[in-house]
């Protein structure tokens, strides 16, 4: 018996089946609601001091207050701008580099060991070195976010292209496809799932590195808001910023998921046939 959820249901089917959408939302909200109840329960019983784990109502009141005075919107806009610029640069450069490595085995064999070693080092470890080259202003944040985004995109794109079945490539030669036709009609469609996996991982890495660089060198943004709350021993500020980051990240990931289904009509048709 197969459990059918929104994860394996076509986008069109979700949009045209309101009861299914409601069922999916209820299913997805079960665990968050359980965690919220556990949080409220532990706060009421005083299992942890308020300075460590403030009650949900305190965090909500903080979010409302930050929204009303405009500071939450300002910090969120700054962080979104940084992620948008860094992610765009990292994703485009990662797709280009991954495509070259995937399509050119000779270059991949030469570069891959060094690249794999570099990819093991966390972005935070590169920050002191990057400061020497780009300074501590906005450029540092863009470079760190782009770097964090590019690594998983390159890895996924390279593997997705390199793992395309040789039989499919040979089929293109049999039909006398040009190299461009083989890439557009065979390699790219086969590698698309890996490409979007890399983009989603790159987006998650972009938000993580954003928080790191805003903790390190910034006076605005959601990461800075978390630092300010920690310095003031106001955990409600920290948790409020964390929740905003989580909601935005979840929303952007959902957009990428929708785009993946949109550009892969054959996948949607296969799901309709189930």
XYZ file of N, CA and C in Angstrom:
822
model
N 0.856 -1.194 0.000
C 0.000 0.000 0.000
C 0.893 1.245 0.000
N 0.665 2.151 -0.955
C 1.509 3.331 -1.115
C 0.839 4.549 -0.512
N 1.568 5.272 0.313
C 1.054 6.505 0.904
C 1.205 7.632 -0.099
N 0.113 8.282 -0.450
C 0.127 9.372 -1.436
C 0.049 10.702 -0.719
N 1.065 11.512 -0.866
C 1.094 12.844 -0.274
C 1.422 13.844 -1.356
N 1.520 15.126 -0.959
C 1.830 16.185 -1.930
C 3.199 16.010 -2.552
N 4.083 15.273 -1.912
C 5.429 15.108 -2.452
C 5.435 14.312 -3.743
N 4.456 13.378 -3.919
C 4.445 12.577 -5.135
C 3.155 12.759 -5.931
N 2.517 13.909 -5.770
C 1.299 14.216 -6.486
C 1.585 15.329 -7.483
N 1.076 15.228 -8.723
C 1.329 16.274 -9.714
C 0.825 17.631 -9.246
N 1.481 18.699 -9.717
C 1.094 20.049 -9.326
C -0.337 20.352 -9.754
N -0.690 19.961 -11.003
C -2.042 20.238 -11.484
C -3.087 19.543 -10.620
N -2.797 18.305 -10.218
C -3.748 17.567 -9.400
C -3.943 18.228 -8.053
N -2.859 18.779 -7.496
C -2.970 19.464 -6.208
C -3.840 20.712 -6.329
N -3.676 21.440 -7.446
C -4.401 22.697 -7.605
C -5.888 22.481 -7.890
N -6.242 21.343 -8.530
C -7.632 21.092 -8.908
C -8.355 20.206 -7.913
N -7.710 19.860 -6.823
C -8.335 18.988 -5.831
C -8.236 19.649 -4.464
N -9.181 20.542 -4.116
C -9.103 21.286 -2.853
C -9.050 20.384 -1.632
N -9.836 19.304 -1.646
C -9.820 18.409 -0.486
C -8.456 17.762 -0.313
N -7.812 17.456 -1.439
C -6.466 16.885 -1.364
C -5.462 17.873 -0.813
N -5.601 19.145 -1.213
C -4.708 20.182 -0.699
C -4.868 20.323 0.807
N -6.129 20.351 1.267
C -6.382 20.472 2.703
C -5.823 19.278 3.459
N -5.978 18.090 2.893
C -5.442 16.896 3.544
C -3.925 16.961 3.635
N -3.289 17.434 2.557
C -1.828 17.552 2.563
C -1.359 18.568 3.594
N -2.069 19.711 3.665
C -1.707 20.742 4.642
C -1.861 20.214 6.064
N -2.974 19.530 6.319
C -3.188 18.965 7.657
C -2.110 17.946 8.001
N -1.751 17.129 7.037
C -0.716 16.114 7.256
C 0.632 16.773 7.550
N 0.963 17.825 6.767
C 2.255 18.484 6.936
C 2.332 19.276 8.233
N 1.184 19.753 8.731
C 1.181 20.582 9.932
C 1.141 19.775 11.225
N 0.986 18.469 11.116
C 0.856 17.646 12.325
C 2.086 17.754 13.222
N 3.260 17.509 12.657
C 4.481 17.553 13.472
C 4.765 18.947 14.017
N 4.665 20.038 13.203
C 4.863 21.372 13.781
C 3.917 21.673 14.933
N 2.669 21.253 14.828
C 1.713 21.503 15.909
C 2.089 20.719 17.165
N 2.552 19.497 16.987
C 2.992 18.696 18.139
C 4.176 19.372 18.827
N 5.144 19.852 18.019
C 6.304 20.533 18.588
C 5.900 21.830 19.277
N 4.933 22.557 18.698
C 4.458 23.797 19.306
C 3.788 23.519 20.647
N 2.988 22.466 20.706
C 2.331 22.100 21.967
C 3.363 21.687 23.013
N 4.377 20.938 22.590
C 5.429 20.539 23.525
C 6.191 21.760 24.038
N 6.436 22.724 23.146
C 7.108 23.967 23.526
C 6.272 24.734 24.559
N 4.965 24.893 24.275
C 4.067 25.595 25.200
C 3.976 24.855 26.531
N 3.904 23.545 26.472
C 3.789 22.723 27.683
C 5.024 22.883 28.558
N 6.217 22.820 27.941
C 7.452 22.944 28.711
C 7.612 24.351 29.285
N 7.131 25.379 28.546
C 7.215 26.757 29.044
C 6.295 26.952 30.255
N 5.099 26.387 30.176
C 4.151 26.537 31.288
C 4.650 25.833 32.550
N 5.290 24.684 32.362
C 5.780 23.938 33.523
C 7.128 24.450 34.025
N 7.739 25.349 33.266
C 9.015 25.917 33.695
C 10.169 24.945 33.655
N 10.128 24.015 32.695
C 11.224 23.056 32.590
C 12.546 23.737 32.253
N 12.461 24.839 31.502
C 13.647 25.624 31.178
C 13.371 27.087 31.522
N 14.387 27.809 31.996
C 14.184 29.236 32.316
C 13.752 30.030 31.083
N 13.000 31.111 31.307
C 12.539 31.953 30.197
C 13.690 32.544 29.411
N 14.839 32.754 30.087
C 15.986 33.320 29.389
C 16.535 32.344 28.345
N 16.249 31.046 28.516
C 16.725 30.030 27.582
C 15.645 29.673 26.565
N 14.415 29.456 27.033
C 13.321 29.087 26.147
C 12.075 29.891 26.507
N 11.908 31.073 25.903
C 10.701 31.871 26.168
C 9.456 31.179 25.624
N 8.319 31.499 26.173
C 7.060 30.892 25.747
C 6.709 31.315 24.321
N 5.941 30.491 23.596
C 5.544 30.861 22.224
C 4.856 32.215 22.133
N 4.025 32.547 23.125
C 3.316 33.831 23.063
C 4.284 35.007 23.158
N 5.397 34.817 23.895
C 6.398 35.883 24.001
C 7.090 36.081 22.654
N 7.417 34.959 21.982
C 8.058 35.047 20.667
C 7.115 35.691 19.663
N 5.831 35.301 19.713
C 4.850 35.883 18.793
C 4.697 37.389 19.036
N 4.658 37.773 20.297
C 4.546 39.197 20.613
C 5.763 39.959 20.100
N 6.931 39.338 20.164
C 8.150 39.975 19.647
C 8.068 40.161 18.141
N 7.580 39.121 17.428
C 7.434 39.225 15.975
C 6.463 40.345 15.611
N 5.340 40.411 16.328
C 4.339 41.458 16.054
C 4.935 42.837 16.305
N 5.672 42.981 17.386
C 6.274 44.272 17.705
C 7.303 44.685 16.658
N 8.132 43.735 16.236
C 9.129 44.036 15.216
C 8.469 44.384 13.886
N 7.349 43.737 13.600
C 6.626 44.031 12.364
C 6.029 45.438 12.399
N 5.458 45.783 13.534
C 4.796 47.091 13.646
C 5.778 48.251 13.558
N 6.953 48.089 14.156
C 7.905 49.204 14.089
C 8.747 49.196 12.811
N 8.516 48.193 11.963
C 9.173 48.155 10.662
C 10.549 47.533 10.649
N 11.113 47.234 11.812
C 12.472 46.700 11.843
C 12.550 45.297 11.250
N 11.517 44.477 11.462
C 11.532 43.124 10.914
C 11.520 43.162 9.392
N 10.719 44.058 8.825
C 10.669 44.194 7.365
C 12.016 44.665 6.829
N 12.626 45.632 7.508
C 13.919 46.163 7.048
C 14.998 45.087 7.082
N 15.108 44.369 8.208
C 16.127 43.320 8.331
C 15.877 42.192 7.328
N 14.614 41.830 7.137
C 14.288 40.755 6.197
C 14.624 41.162 4.767
N 14.313 42.401 4.410
C 14.611 42.880 3.056
C 16.119 42.859 2.793
N 16.904 43.281 3.760
C 18.360 43.287 3.594
C 18.872 41.863 3.375
N 18.390 40.917 4.192
C 18.835 39.526 4.055
C 18.386 38.922 2.732
N 17.147 39.230 2.315
C 16.651 38.717 1.037
C 17.479 39.243 -0.129
N 17.857 40.521 -0.057
C 18.682 41.095 -1.127
C 20.026 40.390 -1.201
N 20.628 40.158 -0.054
C 21.928 39.486 -0.039
C 21.833 38.065 -0.583
N 20.790 37.345 -0.176
C 20.622 35.974 -0.659
C 20.317 35.966 -2.153
N 19.491 36.900 -2.612
C 19.136 36.943 -4.035
C 20.373 37.158 -4.899
N 21.223 38.116 -4.511
C 22.422 38.402 -5.297
C 23.409 37.242 -5.207
N 23.689 36.784 -3.993
C 24.662 35.707 -3.818
C 24.205 34.409 -4.439
N 22.922 34.065 -4.262
C 22.416 32.813 -4.822
C 22.418 32.850 -6.344
N 22.052 33.978 -6.925
C 22.050 34.081 -8.387
C 23.452 33.887 -8.951
N 24.416 34.574 -8.350
C 25.805 34.434 -8.827
C 26.290 33.000 -8.635
N 26.051 32.435 -7.445
C 26.526 31.086 -7.154
C 25.841 30.037 -8.003
N 24.524 30.176 -8.220
C 23.788 29.178 -9.003
C 24.221 29.195 -10.466
N 24.344 30.396 -11.049
C 24.731 30.481 -12.457
C 26.161 29.968 -12.673
N 27.085 30.402 -11.809
C 28.464 29.930 -11.948
C 28.566 28.441 -11.649
N 27.770 27.947 -10.696
C 27.786 26.527 -10.376
C 27.245 25.667 -11.503
N 26.153 26.122 -12.138
C 25.595 25.378 -13.273
C 26.585 25.343 -14.438
N 27.238 26.472 -14.699
C 28.202 26.534 -15.797
C 29.402 25.634 -15.516
N 29.976 25.755 -14.310
C 31.141 24.934 -13.972
C 30.773 23.458 -13.924
N 29.607 23.130 -13.352
C 29.182 21.732 -13.287
C 28.947 21.149 -14.663
N 28.388 21.956 -15.585
C 28.166 21.476 -16.946
C 29.496 21.182 -17.643
N 30.463 22.063 -17.469
C 31.776 21.836 -18.083
C 32.438 20.584 -17.516
N 32.383 20.411 -16.205
C 32.995 19.234 -15.594
C 32.267 17.952 -15.989
N 30.942 18.043 -16.117
C 30.184 16.861 -16.481
C 30.368 16.454 -17.925
N 30.505 17.438 -18.822
C 30.607 17.150 -20.246
C 32.031 16.849 -20.695
N 33.008 17.274 -19.916
C 34.416 17.107 -20.312
C 35.137 16.221 -19.295
N 35.156 14.921 -19.500
C 35.772 14.000 -18.529
C 37.243 14.288 -18.262
N 37.961 14.757 -19.281
C 39.380 15.031 -19.087
C 39.602 16.136 -18.072
N 38.847 17.226 -18.196
C 38.945 18.327 -17.233
C 38.453 17.876 -15.866
N 37.383 17.065 -15.833
C 36.848 16.588 -14.556
C 37.883 15.750 -13.810
N 38.580 14.883 -14.501
C 39.590 14.051 -13.852
C 40.730 14.896 -13.291
N 41.022 16.009 -13.952
C 42.116 16.872 -13.518
C 41.716 17.746 -12.332
N 40.461 18.244 -12.328
C 40.010 19.233 -11.346
C 39.309 18.594 -10.149
N 38.630 17.468 -10.360
C 37.723 16.931 -9.348
C 38.368 16.678 -7.982
N 39.573 16.087 -7.889
C 40.156 15.849 -6.552
C 40.341 17.135 -5.750
N 40.853 18.188 -6.402
C 41.054 19.457 -5.707
C 39.722 20.071 -5.312
N 38.772 20.039 -6.227
C 37.470 20.625 -5.931
C 36.787 19.884 -4.777
N 36.864 18.570 -4.770
C 36.256 17.791 -3.690
C 36.890 18.142 -2.351
N 38.200 18.333 -2.333
C 38.876 18.707 -1.087
C 38.436 20.089 -0.614
N 38.329 21.044 -1.542
C 37.899 22.393 -1.185
C 36.467 22.380 -0.666
N 35.622 21.530 -1.255
C 34.214 21.475 -0.870
C 34.014 20.979 0.554
N 35.001 20.285 1.110
C 34.869 19.764 2.470
C 35.046 20.847 3.533
N 35.610 21.987 3.145
C 35.892 23.051 4.105
C 34.679 23.961 4.224
N 34.198 24.148 5.424
C 33.028 24.994 5.662
C 33.304 26.438 5.272
N 32.241 27.122 4.839
C 32.379 28.516 4.419
C 32.984 29.397 5.509
N 32.623 29.122 6.758
C 33.126 29.923 7.869
C 34.647 29.914 7.922
N 35.260 28.797 7.535
C 36.719 28.705 7.571
C 37.378 29.604 6.529
N 36.645 29.928 5.457
C 37.208 30.763 4.405
C 37.046 32.255 4.681
N 36.198 32.611 5.648
C 35.890 34.024 5.877
C 37.142 34.860 6.183
N 38.024 34.442 7.113
C 39.214 35.280 7.382
C 40.063 35.517 6.143
N 40.167 34.500 5.284
C 40.959 34.660 4.062
C 40.247 35.571 3.068
N 38.947 35.411 2.950
C 38.188 36.242 2.012
C 38.204 37.711 2.423
N 38.238 37.972 3.740
C 38.285 39.354 4.219
C 39.506 40.074 3.664
N 40.617 39.358 3.530
C 41.839 39.970 3.022
C 41.695 40.413 1.574
N 40.840 39.723 0.803
C 40.726 40.011 -0.622
C 39.558 40.948 -0.937
N 38.428 40.800 -0.238
C 37.234 41.578 -0.599
C 36.796 42.536 0.488
N 37.491 42.543 1.628
C 37.103 43.441 2.709
C 35.965 42.867 3.531
N 35.343 43.734 4.328
C 34.331 43.268 5.277
C 32.946 43.841 4.967
N 32.818 44.510 3.813
C 31.545 45.137 3.456
C 30.622 44.143 2.753
N 29.691 44.656 1.960
C 28.686 43.804 1.316
C 29.313 42.770 0.392
N 30.446 43.098 -0.214
C 31.073 42.151 -1.133
C 31.398 40.828 -0.443
N 31.822 40.897 0.825
C 32.133 39.681 1.567
C 30.899 38.788 1.687
N 29.771 39.385 1.966
C 28.535 38.613 2.121
C 28.123 37.975 0.805
N 28.217 38.733 -0.286
C 27.857 38.187 -1.585
C 28.773 37.024 -1.971
N 30.064 37.196 -1.736
C 31.022 36.146 -2.105
C 30.789 34.894 -1.271
N 30.579 35.042 0.026
C 30.355 33.877 0.890
C 29.080 33.133 0.502
N 28.011 33.869 0.233
C 26.753 33.234 -0.154
C 26.899 32.555 -1.507
N 27.554 33.232 -2.458
C 27.757 32.638 -3.779
C 28.619 31.387 -3.683
N 29.646 31.444 -2.860
C 30.538 30.293 -2.675
C 29.754 29.110 -2.116
N 28.984 29.354 -1.063
C 28.208 28.277 -0.436
C 27.173 27.704 -1.393
N 26.605 28.551 -2.239
C 25.617 28.080 -3.206
C 26.259 27.257 -4.305
N 27.394 27.713 -4.800
C 28.019 27.077 -5.964
C 28.476 25.652 -5.676
N 28.955 25.381 -4.460
C 29.512 24.056 -4.161
C 28.492 22.938 -4.406
N 27.321 22.944 -3.750
C 26.369 21.854 -4.013
C 25.823 21.855 -5.433
N 25.712 23.042 -6.057
C 25.221 23.096 -7.439
C 26.225 22.423 -8.375
N 27.503 22.712 -8.185
C 28.537 22.085 -9.021
C 28.540 20.572 -8.818
N 28.487 20.132 -7.571
C 28.512 18.697 -7.285
C 27.336 17.988 -7.954
N 26.133 18.524 -7.762
C 24.939 17.870 -8.301
C 24.903 17.929 -9.825
N 25.280 19.066 -10.400
C 25.250 19.207 -11.853
C 26.265 18.283 -12.510
N 27.459 18.235 -11.960
C 28.494 17.367 -12.521
C 28.068 15.905 -12.476
N 27.586 15.469 -11.330
C 27.174 14.069 -11.207
C 25.966 13.766 -12.076
N 25.016 14.708 -12.135
C 23.832 14.478 -12.951
C 24.165 14.306 -14.416
N 25.073 15.125 -14.935
C 25.457 15.030 -16.348
C 26.352 13.825 -16.595
N 27.298 13.600 -15.690
C 28.232 12.487 -15.877
C 27.534 11.140 -15.775
N 26.429 11.063 -15.037
C 25.740 9.794 -14.832
C 24.668 9.508 -15.880
N 24.531 10.381 -16.880
C 23.577 10.103 -17.955
C 23.984 8.805 -18.651
N 23.023 7.949 -18.897
C 23.295 6.638 -19.480
C 24.028 6.758 -20.819
N 25.137 6.065 -20.983
C 25.839 6.086 -22.284
C 24.961 5.584 -23.418
N 24.002 4.714 -23.107
C 23.108 4.211 -24.150
C 22.264 5.337 -24.744
N 21.843 6.289 -23.877
C 21.073 7.425 -24.379
C 21.933 8.317 -25.271
N 23.167 8.523 -24.856
C 24.077 9.345 -25.666
C 24.352 8.667 -26.998
N 24.524 7.357 -26.968
C 24.769 6.611 -28.199
C 23.557 6.660 -29.127
N 22.366 6.670 -28.516
C 21.148 6.785 -29.317
C 21.134 8.102 -30.086
N 21.608 9.151 -29.450
C 21.690 10.432 -30.137
C 22.637 10.390 -31.315
N 23.737 9.666 -31.154
C 24.686 9.527 -32.270
C 24.053 8.728 -33.408
N 23.277 7.707 -33.061
C 22.622 6.893 -34.078
C 21.669 7.742 -34.921
N 20.965 8.653 -34.241
C 20.043 9.535 -34.956
C 20.751 10.747 -35.555
N 22.075 10.731 -35.479
C 22.887 11.778 -36.096
C 22.593 13.157 -35.507
N 22.401 13.204 -34.160
C 22.207 14.489 -33.485
C 23.526 15.252 -33.447
N 23.440 16.558 -33.547
C 24.612 17.393 -33.333
C 24.924 17.421 -31.830
N 26.138 17.827 -31.436
C 26.435 17.916 -29.992
C 25.440 18.768 -29.226
N 25.021 19.890 -29.825
C 24.053 20.756 -29.146
C 22.721 20.036 -28.988
N 22.286 19.303 -29.995
C 21.037 18.552 -29.912
C 21.115 17.442 -28.870
N 22.279 16.770 -28.798
C 22.429 15.713 -27.792
C 22.324 16.288 -26.385
N 22.926 17.456 -26.189
C 22.878 18.069 -24.859
C 21.456 18.523 -24.523
N 20.795 19.202 -25.463
C 19.472 19.768 -25.180
C 18.373 18.709 -25.125
N 18.482 17.665 -25.953
C 17.404 16.681 -26.052
C 17.635 15.441 -25.200
N 18.876 15.165 -24.817
C 19.167 13.923 -24.086
C 19.790 14.205 -22.723
N 20.922 14.908 -22.725
C 21.680 15.088 -21.482
C 20.926 15.965 -20.491
N 20.462 17.130 -20.942
C 19.801 18.062 -20.033
C 18.529 17.490 -19.409
N 17.607 16.896 -20.191
C 16.421 16.311 -19.541
C 16.762 15.224 -18.534
N 17.770 14.399 -18.845
C 18.138 13.323 -17.928
C 18.780 13.865 -16.656
N 19.467 15.000 -16.752
C 20.186 15.550 -15.594
C 19.359 16.535 -14.793
N 18.172 16.929 -15.274
C 17.374 17.960 -14.601
C 17.072 17.653 -13.132
N 16.683 16.428 -12.774
C 16.431 16.168 -11.349
C 17.636 16.476 -10.468
N 18.819 16.091 -10.916
C 20.031 16.389 -10.143
C 20.295 17.888 -10.094
N 20.033 18.580 -11.196
C 20.253 20.026 -11.228
C 19.376 20.730 -10.199
N 18.110 20.353 -10.129
C 17.214 21.005 -9.180
C 17.532 20.594 -7.742
N 18.007 19.372 -7.562
C 18.460 18.978 -6.222
C 19.616 19.861 -5.774
N 20.551 20.109 -6.678
C 21.667 20.989 -6.357
C 21.229 22.405 -6.076
N 20.239 22.901 -6.829
C 19.745 24.263 -6.603
C 19.068 24.383 -5.239
N 18.283 23.364 -4.864
C 17.628 23.413 -3.553
C 18.655 23.336 -2.432
N 19.651 22.478 -2.587
C 20.712 22.403 -1.579
C 21.511 23.699 -1.549
N 21.728 24.297 -2.714
C 22.441 25.567 -2.768
C 21.670 26.678 -2.095
N 20.342 26.667 -2.236
C 19.516 27.678 -1.579
C 19.586 27.542 -0.064
N 19.526 26.299 0.412
C 19.654 26.076 1.862
C 21.023 26.522 2.357
N 22.067 26.216 1.589
C 23.419 26.641 1.973
C 23.549 28.154 1.949
N 22.852 28.805 1.011
C 22.905 30.269 0.929
C 22.356 30.899 2.199
N 21.226 30.403 2.703
C 20.655 30.949 3.931
C 21.552 30.669 5.137
N 22.154 29.490 5.165
C 23.043 29.168 6.282
C 24.264 30.074 6.299
N 24.857 30.293 5.136
C 26.036 31.161 5.074
C 25.660 32.615 5.332
N 24.434 33.002 4.930
C 23.983 34.367 5.219
C 24.003 34.630 6.720
N 23.456 33.702 7.476
C 23.434 33.871 8.934
C 24.853 33.956 9.476
N 25.750 33.126 8.923
C 27.138 33.132 9.398
C 27.791 34.493 9.161
N 27.682 35.016 7.924
C 28.373 36.279 7.625
C 27.702 37.456 8.324
N 26.381 37.380 8.539
C 25.726 38.469 9.257
C 26.037 38.405 10.751
N 26.320 37.232 11.250
C 26.795 37.133 12.632
C 28.202 37.704 12.757
N 28.969 37.533 11.673
C 30.391 37.890 11.713
C 30.623 39.373 11.446
N 29.936 39.914 10.445
C 30.241 41.284 10.028
C 29.021 41.940 9.414
N 28.121 42.429 10.259
C 26.954 43.129 9.740
C 26.274 43.896 10.862
N 25.583 44.954 10.477
C 24.786 45.725 11.427
C 23.319 45.761 11.001
N 22.955 44.863 10.088
C 21.566 44.741 9.655
C 21.371 43.366 9.046
N 20.118 42.922 9.016
C 19.816 41.599 8.502
C 19.334 40.681 9.618
N 18.763 39.556 9.230
C 18.207 38.622 10.206
C 19.294 37.976 11.056
N 20.456 37.728 10.457
C 21.568 37.187 11.230
C 22.037 38.158 12.294
N 22.101 39.425 11.926
C 22.465 40.456 12.910
C 21.410 40.531 14.012
N 20.141 40.393 13.646
C 19.072 40.421 14.645
C 19.255 39.295 15.660
N 19.692 38.130 15.183
C 19.968 37.017 16.094
C 21.143 37.349 17.014
N 22.184 37.960 16.458
C 23.341 38.346 17.272
C 22.955 39.374 18.326
N 22.157 40.352 17.927
C 21.712 41.401 18.852
C 20.894 40.794 19.984
N 20.008 39.864 19.651
C 19.210 39.213 20.684
C 20.058 38.391 21.639
N 21.072 37.733 21.097
C 21.954 36.935 21.975
C 22.744 37.831 22.921
N 23.224 38.960 22.398
C 23.994 39.874 23.233
C 23.148 40.486 24.343
N 21.859 40.684 24.054
C 20.954 41.248 25.055
C 20.313 40.174 25.938
N 20.672 38.907 25.683
C 20.062 37.780 26.397
C 18.543 37.766 26.202
N 18.109 38.138 24.993
C 16.697 38.098 24.624
C 16.504 36.983 23.596
N 16.267 35.775 24.099
C 16.146 34.634 23.209
C 14.917 34.719 22.317
N 13.920 35.504 22.739
C 12.743 35.647 21.883
C 13.100 36.324 20.564
N 14.098 37.247 20.605
C 14.571 37.866 19.372
C 15.262 36.840 18.478
N 16.088 36.012 19.080
C 16.822 34.980 18.337
C 15.843 34.014 17.678
N 14.879 33.523 18.465
C 13.929 32.545 17.939
C 13.041 33.180 16.872
N 12.651 34.439 17.068
C 11.820 35.127 16.067
C 12.552 35.202 14.730
N 13.834 35.579 14.758
C 14.614 35.648 13.519
C 14.773 34.267 12.894
N 14.982 33.255 13.720
C 15.102 31.889 13.210
C 13.818 31.442 12.509
N 12.674 31.769 13.091
C 11.398 31.377 12.492
C 11.177 32.073 11.149
N 11.540 33.348 11.076
C 11.389 34.081 9.815
C 12.272 33.459 8.738
N 13.514 33.134 9.090
C 14.426 32.496 8.137
C 13.859 31.155 7.676
N 13.321 30.372 8.612
C 12.771 29.067 8.264
C 11.585 29.186 7.321
N 10.693 30.132 7.595
C 9.496 30.305 6.758
C 9.890 30.754 5.353
N 10.816 31.703 5.259
C 11.250 32.184 3.941
C 11.952 31.062 3.176
N 12.832 30.339 3.855
C 13.532 29.229 3.204
C 12.575 28.158 2.706
N 11.568 27.836 3.518
C 10.568 26.844 3.114
C 9.782 27.324 1.896
N 9.436 28.599 1.887
C 8.672 29.160 0.764
C 9.494 29.140 -0.523
N 10.758 29.533 -0.441
C 11.609 29.532 -1.631
C 11.849 28.119 -2.141
N 11.998 27.163 -1.228
C 12.168 25.772 -1.632
C 10.914 25.269 -2.347
N 9.732 25.686 -1.863
C 8.487 25.291 -2.519
C 8.401 25.871 -3.928
N 8.902 27.093 -4.105
C 8.907 27.704 -5.441
C 9.807 26.909 -6.386
N 10.986 26.515 -5.900
C 11.884 25.705 -6.724
C 11.258 24.358 -7.063
N 10.547 23.779 -6.108
C 9.876 22.501 -6.351
C 8.816 22.656 -7.440
N 8.060 23.762 -7.389
C 7.053 24.018 -8.415
C 7.716 24.205 -9.778
N 8.811 24.953 -9.817
C 9.514 25.166 -11.075
C 10.038 23.850 -11.640
N 10.500 22.966 -10.754
C 10.998 21.671 -11.206
C 9.890 20.880 -11.888
N 8.694 20.875 -11.293
C 7.576 20.186 -11.920
C 7.143 20.838 -13.217
N 7.282 22.161 -13.302
C 6.864 22.893 -14.499
C 7.769 22.593 -15.691
N 9.086 22.477 -15.443
C 10.024 22.258 -16.548
C 10.235 20.785 -16.851
N 9.560 19.903 -16.105
C 9.638 18.467 -16.370
C 8.244 17.910 -16.626
N 7.622 18.272 -17.747
C 6.258 17.801 -18.014
C 6.153 16.295 -18.112
N 7.239 15.639 -18.561
C 7.191 14.175 -18.653
C 7.052 13.525 -17.280
N 7.634 14.175 -16.259
C 7.512 13.646 -14.913
C 6.066 13.774 -14.413
N 5.426 14.917 -14.711
C 4.035 15.127 -14.319
C 3.122 14.113 -15.016
N 3.375 13.865 -16.306
C 2.558 12.909 -17.036
C 2.713 11.510 -16.466
N 3.938 11.147 -16.057
C 4.151 9.829 -15.473
C 3.389 9.684 -14.161
N 3.358 10.763 -13.370
C 2.636 10.711 -12.108
C 1.126 10.626 -12.349
N 0.654 11.280 -13.429
C -0.777 11.191 -13.756
C -1.154 9.764 -14.133
N -0.178 9.049 -14.711
C -0.478 7.702 -15.167
C -0.517 6.668 -14.069
N -0.139 7.059 -12.828
C -0.109 6.096 -11.743
C -1.517 5.780 -11.262
